[in-house]
XYZ file of C-alpha atoms in Angstrom:
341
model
C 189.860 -10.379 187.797
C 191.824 -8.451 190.504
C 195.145 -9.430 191.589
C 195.194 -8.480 195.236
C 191.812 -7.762 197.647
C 193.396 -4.127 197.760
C 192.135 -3.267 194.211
C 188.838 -4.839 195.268
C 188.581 -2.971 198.380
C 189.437 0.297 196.391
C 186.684 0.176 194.312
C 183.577 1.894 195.097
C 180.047 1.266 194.533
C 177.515 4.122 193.043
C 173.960 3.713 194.583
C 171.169 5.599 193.584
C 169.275 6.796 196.763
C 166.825 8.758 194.769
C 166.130 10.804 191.127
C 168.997 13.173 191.996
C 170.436 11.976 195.491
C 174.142 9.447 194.491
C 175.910 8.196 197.265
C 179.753 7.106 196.307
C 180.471 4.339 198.676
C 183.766 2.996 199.730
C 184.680 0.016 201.978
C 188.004 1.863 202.742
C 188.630 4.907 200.552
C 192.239 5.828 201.446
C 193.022 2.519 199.737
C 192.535 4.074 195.851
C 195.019 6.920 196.847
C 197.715 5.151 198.329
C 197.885 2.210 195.879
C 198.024 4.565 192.841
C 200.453 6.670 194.965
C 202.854 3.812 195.304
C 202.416 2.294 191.969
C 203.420 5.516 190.941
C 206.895 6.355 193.138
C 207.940 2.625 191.966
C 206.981 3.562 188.413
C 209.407 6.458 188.684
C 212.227 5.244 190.503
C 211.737 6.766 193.724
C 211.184 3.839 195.726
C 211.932 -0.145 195.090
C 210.449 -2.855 196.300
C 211.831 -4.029 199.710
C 211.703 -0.449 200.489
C 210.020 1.140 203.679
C 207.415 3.384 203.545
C 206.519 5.604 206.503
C 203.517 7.648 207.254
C 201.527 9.212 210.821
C 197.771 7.960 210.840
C 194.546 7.825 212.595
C 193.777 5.046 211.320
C 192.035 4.126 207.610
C 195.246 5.665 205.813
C 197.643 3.083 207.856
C 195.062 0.269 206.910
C 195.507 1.384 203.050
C 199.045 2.172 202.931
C 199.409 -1.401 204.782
C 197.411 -2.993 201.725
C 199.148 -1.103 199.406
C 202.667 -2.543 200.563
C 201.435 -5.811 200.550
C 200.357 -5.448 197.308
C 204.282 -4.180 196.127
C 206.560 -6.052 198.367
C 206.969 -3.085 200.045
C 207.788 -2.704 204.134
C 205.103 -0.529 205.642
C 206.294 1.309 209.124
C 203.068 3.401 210.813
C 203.356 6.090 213.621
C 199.442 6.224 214.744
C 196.973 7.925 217.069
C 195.473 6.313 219.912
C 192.730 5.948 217.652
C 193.908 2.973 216.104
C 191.656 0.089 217.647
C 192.465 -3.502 218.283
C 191.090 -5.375 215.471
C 193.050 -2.492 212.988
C 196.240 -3.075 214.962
C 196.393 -6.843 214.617
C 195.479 -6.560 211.067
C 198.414 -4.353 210.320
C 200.506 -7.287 212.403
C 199.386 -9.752 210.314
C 200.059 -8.086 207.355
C 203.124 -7.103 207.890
C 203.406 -3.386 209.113
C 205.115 -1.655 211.685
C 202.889 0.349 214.327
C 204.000 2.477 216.780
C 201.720 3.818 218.534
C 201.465 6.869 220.794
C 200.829 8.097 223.752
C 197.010 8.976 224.778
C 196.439 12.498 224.172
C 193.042 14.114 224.898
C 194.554 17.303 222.474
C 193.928 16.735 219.057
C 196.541 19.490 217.539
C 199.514 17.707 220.035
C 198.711 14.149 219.149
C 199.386 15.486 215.725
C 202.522 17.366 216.348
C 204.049 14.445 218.231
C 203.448 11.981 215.464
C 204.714 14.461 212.990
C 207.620 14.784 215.545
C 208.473 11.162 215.611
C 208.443 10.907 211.859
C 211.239 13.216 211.851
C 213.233 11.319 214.373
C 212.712 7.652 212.616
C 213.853 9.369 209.216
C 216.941 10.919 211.460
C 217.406 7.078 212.301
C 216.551 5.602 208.532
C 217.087 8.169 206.233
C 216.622 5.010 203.213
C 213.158 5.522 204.636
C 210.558 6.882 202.164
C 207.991 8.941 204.124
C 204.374 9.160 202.094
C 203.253 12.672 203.552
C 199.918 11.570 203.160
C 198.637 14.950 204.001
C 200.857 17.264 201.344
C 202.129 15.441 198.279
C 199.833 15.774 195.555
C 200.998 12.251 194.598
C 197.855 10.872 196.418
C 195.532 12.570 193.550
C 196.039 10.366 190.932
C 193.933 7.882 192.271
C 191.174 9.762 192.071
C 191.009 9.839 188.241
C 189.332 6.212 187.379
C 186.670 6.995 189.854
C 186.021 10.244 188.225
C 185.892 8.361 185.130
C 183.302 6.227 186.330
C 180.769 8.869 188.035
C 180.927 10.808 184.579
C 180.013 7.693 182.989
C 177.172 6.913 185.485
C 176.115 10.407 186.108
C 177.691 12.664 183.805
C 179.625 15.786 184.768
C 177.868 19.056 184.006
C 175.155 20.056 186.775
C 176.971 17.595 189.064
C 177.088 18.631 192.662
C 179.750 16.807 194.371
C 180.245 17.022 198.162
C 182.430 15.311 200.756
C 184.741 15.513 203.704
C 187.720 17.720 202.896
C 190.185 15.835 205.166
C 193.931 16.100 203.251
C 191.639 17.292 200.348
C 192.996 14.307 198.278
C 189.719 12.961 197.846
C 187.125 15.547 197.297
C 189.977 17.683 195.799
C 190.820 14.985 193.200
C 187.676 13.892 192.346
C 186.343 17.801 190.950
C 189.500 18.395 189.248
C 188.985 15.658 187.276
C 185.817 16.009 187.026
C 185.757 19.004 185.567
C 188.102 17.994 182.932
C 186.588 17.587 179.508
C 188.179 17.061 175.857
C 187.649 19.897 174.337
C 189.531 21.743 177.378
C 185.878 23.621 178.477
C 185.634 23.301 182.302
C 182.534 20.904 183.171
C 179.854 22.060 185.022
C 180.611 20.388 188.448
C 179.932 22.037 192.020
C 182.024 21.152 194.834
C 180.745 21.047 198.446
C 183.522 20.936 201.774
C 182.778 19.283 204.608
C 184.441 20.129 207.614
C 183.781 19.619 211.519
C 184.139 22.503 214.080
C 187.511 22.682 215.368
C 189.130 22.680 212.192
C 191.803 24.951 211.029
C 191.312 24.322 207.345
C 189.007 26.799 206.494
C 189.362 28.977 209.754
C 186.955 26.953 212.405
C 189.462 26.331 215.097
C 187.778 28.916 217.231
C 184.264 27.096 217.673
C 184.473 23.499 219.728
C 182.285 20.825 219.186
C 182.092 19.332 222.979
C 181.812 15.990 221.899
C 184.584 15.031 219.261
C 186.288 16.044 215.991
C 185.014 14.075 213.439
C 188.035 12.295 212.252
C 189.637 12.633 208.736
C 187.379 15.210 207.443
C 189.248 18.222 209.416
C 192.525 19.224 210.857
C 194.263 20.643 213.699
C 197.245 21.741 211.215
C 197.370 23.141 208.086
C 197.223 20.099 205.251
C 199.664 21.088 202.260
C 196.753 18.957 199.429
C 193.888 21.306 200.166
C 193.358 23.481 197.036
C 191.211 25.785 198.523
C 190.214 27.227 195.468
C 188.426 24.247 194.409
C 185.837 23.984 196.886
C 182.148 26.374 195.966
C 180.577 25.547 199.418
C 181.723 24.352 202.950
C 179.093 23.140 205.299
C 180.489 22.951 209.134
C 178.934 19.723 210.639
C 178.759 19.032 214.759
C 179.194 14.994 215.630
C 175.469 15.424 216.823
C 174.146 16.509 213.592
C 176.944 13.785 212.068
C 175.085 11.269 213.768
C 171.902 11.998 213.189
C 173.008 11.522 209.286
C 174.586 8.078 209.516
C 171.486 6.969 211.505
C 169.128 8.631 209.071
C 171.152 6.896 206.321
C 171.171 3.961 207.903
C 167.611 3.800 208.424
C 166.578 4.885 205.368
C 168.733 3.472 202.370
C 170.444 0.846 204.491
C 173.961 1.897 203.703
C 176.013 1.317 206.799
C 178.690 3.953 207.147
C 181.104 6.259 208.909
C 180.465 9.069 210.684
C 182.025 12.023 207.595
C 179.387 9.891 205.573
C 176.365 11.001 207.799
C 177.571 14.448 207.812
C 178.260 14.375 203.874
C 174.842 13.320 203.486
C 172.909 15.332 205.498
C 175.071 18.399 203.159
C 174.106 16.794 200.417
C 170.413 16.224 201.142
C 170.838 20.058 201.701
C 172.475 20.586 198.194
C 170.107 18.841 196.522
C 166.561 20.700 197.925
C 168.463 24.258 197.381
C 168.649 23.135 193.527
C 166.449 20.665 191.960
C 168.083 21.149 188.378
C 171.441 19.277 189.524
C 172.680 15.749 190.646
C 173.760 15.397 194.150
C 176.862 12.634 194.888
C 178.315 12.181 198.152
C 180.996 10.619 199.337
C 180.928 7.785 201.712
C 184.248 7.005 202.711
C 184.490 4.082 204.729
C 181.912 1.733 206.302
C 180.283 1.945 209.610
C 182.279 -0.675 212.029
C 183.995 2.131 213.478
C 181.280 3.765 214.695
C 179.097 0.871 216.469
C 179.713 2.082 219.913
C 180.260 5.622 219.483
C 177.094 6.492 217.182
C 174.693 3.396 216.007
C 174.622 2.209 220.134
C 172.869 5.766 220.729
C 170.315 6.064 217.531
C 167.636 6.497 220.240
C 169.535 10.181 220.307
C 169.327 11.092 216.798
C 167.301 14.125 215.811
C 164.603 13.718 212.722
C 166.854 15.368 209.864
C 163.676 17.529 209.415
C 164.584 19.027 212.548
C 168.283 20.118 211.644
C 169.234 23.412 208.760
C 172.323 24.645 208.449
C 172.731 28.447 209.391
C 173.934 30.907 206.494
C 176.695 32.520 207.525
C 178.863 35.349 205.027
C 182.146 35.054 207.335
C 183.559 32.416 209.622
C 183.299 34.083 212.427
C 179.831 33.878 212.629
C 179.504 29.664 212.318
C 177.865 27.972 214.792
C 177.066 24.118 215.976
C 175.553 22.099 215.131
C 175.496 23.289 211.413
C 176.425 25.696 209.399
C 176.870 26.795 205.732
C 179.022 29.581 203.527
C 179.015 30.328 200.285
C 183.544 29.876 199.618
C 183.600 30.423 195.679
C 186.712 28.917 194.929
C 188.412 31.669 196.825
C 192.150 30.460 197.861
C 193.311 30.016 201.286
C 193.323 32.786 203.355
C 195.884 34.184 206.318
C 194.933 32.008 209.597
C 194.447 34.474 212.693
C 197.728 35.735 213.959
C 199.690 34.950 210.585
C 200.810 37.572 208.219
């Protein structure tokens, strides 16, 4: 039996959409990393309970971290995005967390930079404050390993293709490293697919726009210190139009009602799995669909037949275009962004 609704909410469910198609579904994903995370800096020392934890957030990571302090006795403080809605706002009230919220901002990279700004000013203020840097302490793998454990159990590991949203590369990250862990030390055979939206400086998009939105959480507007770029085999580029016509398709078909990085993980992995009928597909679907009601279930009159969409094969970045595209990254590490040395 669990003892608090976060482990419950933590723990995902593996549904079979077809013979090789898995889809790894989360109510709120972010919730696995950041209660192992702070079961771990307690475990250690580095925080107590009572303590405050601080972190910036669009949203699902200040739900989990929120959950996670509850869970600790720990005091949660949150500098978020205007992308924080009501009904997540008054949740983190009632449980206990501090939001501050900031200023609209139509520019994705300066929303960042300010909350990453005021961090640095509160921990001027509190320096007893511990602050989670959700997006560069490796501390938010571990996690990850118990659901690895699982999908080798359910699926096994070799000729495993696993895809996802990159995001802070926690989860996708994680979840192959572990994966490809075995006992006897040989690496398991386990493919790992990125997805990313245009816009995203991660690996190199920042100079194709998507004119309606960044899909949020699976990309970034500054570089994320988790992403081990060297883990990742494929990257598919994904426009919110394409994204939606995923989480419609979904939807529509296997009933699973979720975000909009899940439509665009599954219409990669749908991808994945006709280029190579010998493997298992698994994507991940990281958070449910609420979200997205207005935004992209209101307008599935819009979405495209997913027969309609392919990605286009590109050999260098500078060739990707909307609303998808595809590139072969073969574990290669992070390269020099434009105008760095």
């Amino acid at each position: 039996m669990d003892q608090h609704i976060a482990e419950s909410i933590g723990r995902p469910d593996l549904i079979r959409l077809d013979d090789r198609l898995v889809c790894l579904r989360f109510e709120t994903m972010k919730v696995v990393s950041a209660l192992a995370a702070v079961r771990h800096l307690l475990d250690t020392g580095a925080v107590r309970r009572g303590d405050t934890l601080l972190d910036s957030s669009s949203g699902i990571y200040a739900y989990a971290l929120a959950l996670a302090c509850h869970r600790h006795g720990m005091r949660c403080h949150i500098v978020g995005s205007t992308t924080v809605d009501r009904t997540l706002a008054i949740q983190l009230a009632v449980l206990g967390a501090t939001l501050e919220r900031m200023e609209p901002c139509s520019d994705l990279k300066l929303d960042q930079k300010r909350r990453v700004e005021r961090i640095h000013e509160i921990l001027a203020e509190h320096p007893e404050y511990h602050w989670m840097r959700q997006y560069h302490d490796d501390v938010h793998y571990l996690g990850y390993r118990a659901v690895a454990d699982r999908i080798r159990e359910a699926t096994g590991a070799d000729g495993l293709t696993l895809v996802g949203g990159v995001g802070s590369g926690a989860s996708t990250g994680a979840l192959a490293r572990y994966l490809r862990e075995t006992p006897g030390g040989r690496a398991a055979d386990v493919g790992l697919v990125g997805v990313q939206p245009f816009g995203s400086v991660t690996f190199g998009a920042e100079h194709v726009a998507d004119p309606e939105i960044i899909i949020a959480g699976i990309g970034s507007s500054i570089p994320f210190g988790n992403v081990a770029h060297e883990l990742y085999d494929t990257l598919h580029w994904v426009s919110f139009d394409a994204a939606l016509a995923g989480g419609v398709d979904l939807l529509r078909r296997h009933a699973v009602f979720a975000g909009l990085s899940s439509g665009a993980a599954y219409l990669a992995a749908r991808h994945e799995r006709d280029r190579s009928p010998d493997r298992t597909v698994l994507f991940v679907a990281a958070d449910t669909g609420h979200r997205y009601v207005d935004t992209v279930y209101a307008r599935h009159s819009e979405a495209v037949p997913l027969t309609d969409l392919a990605p286009r094969e590109v050999s260098h970045r500078s060739r990707l275009a909307l609303p998808w595209s595809r590139m072969d990254w073969n574990r290669a590490p992070a390269t020099p962004r434009p105008g760095t040395s």
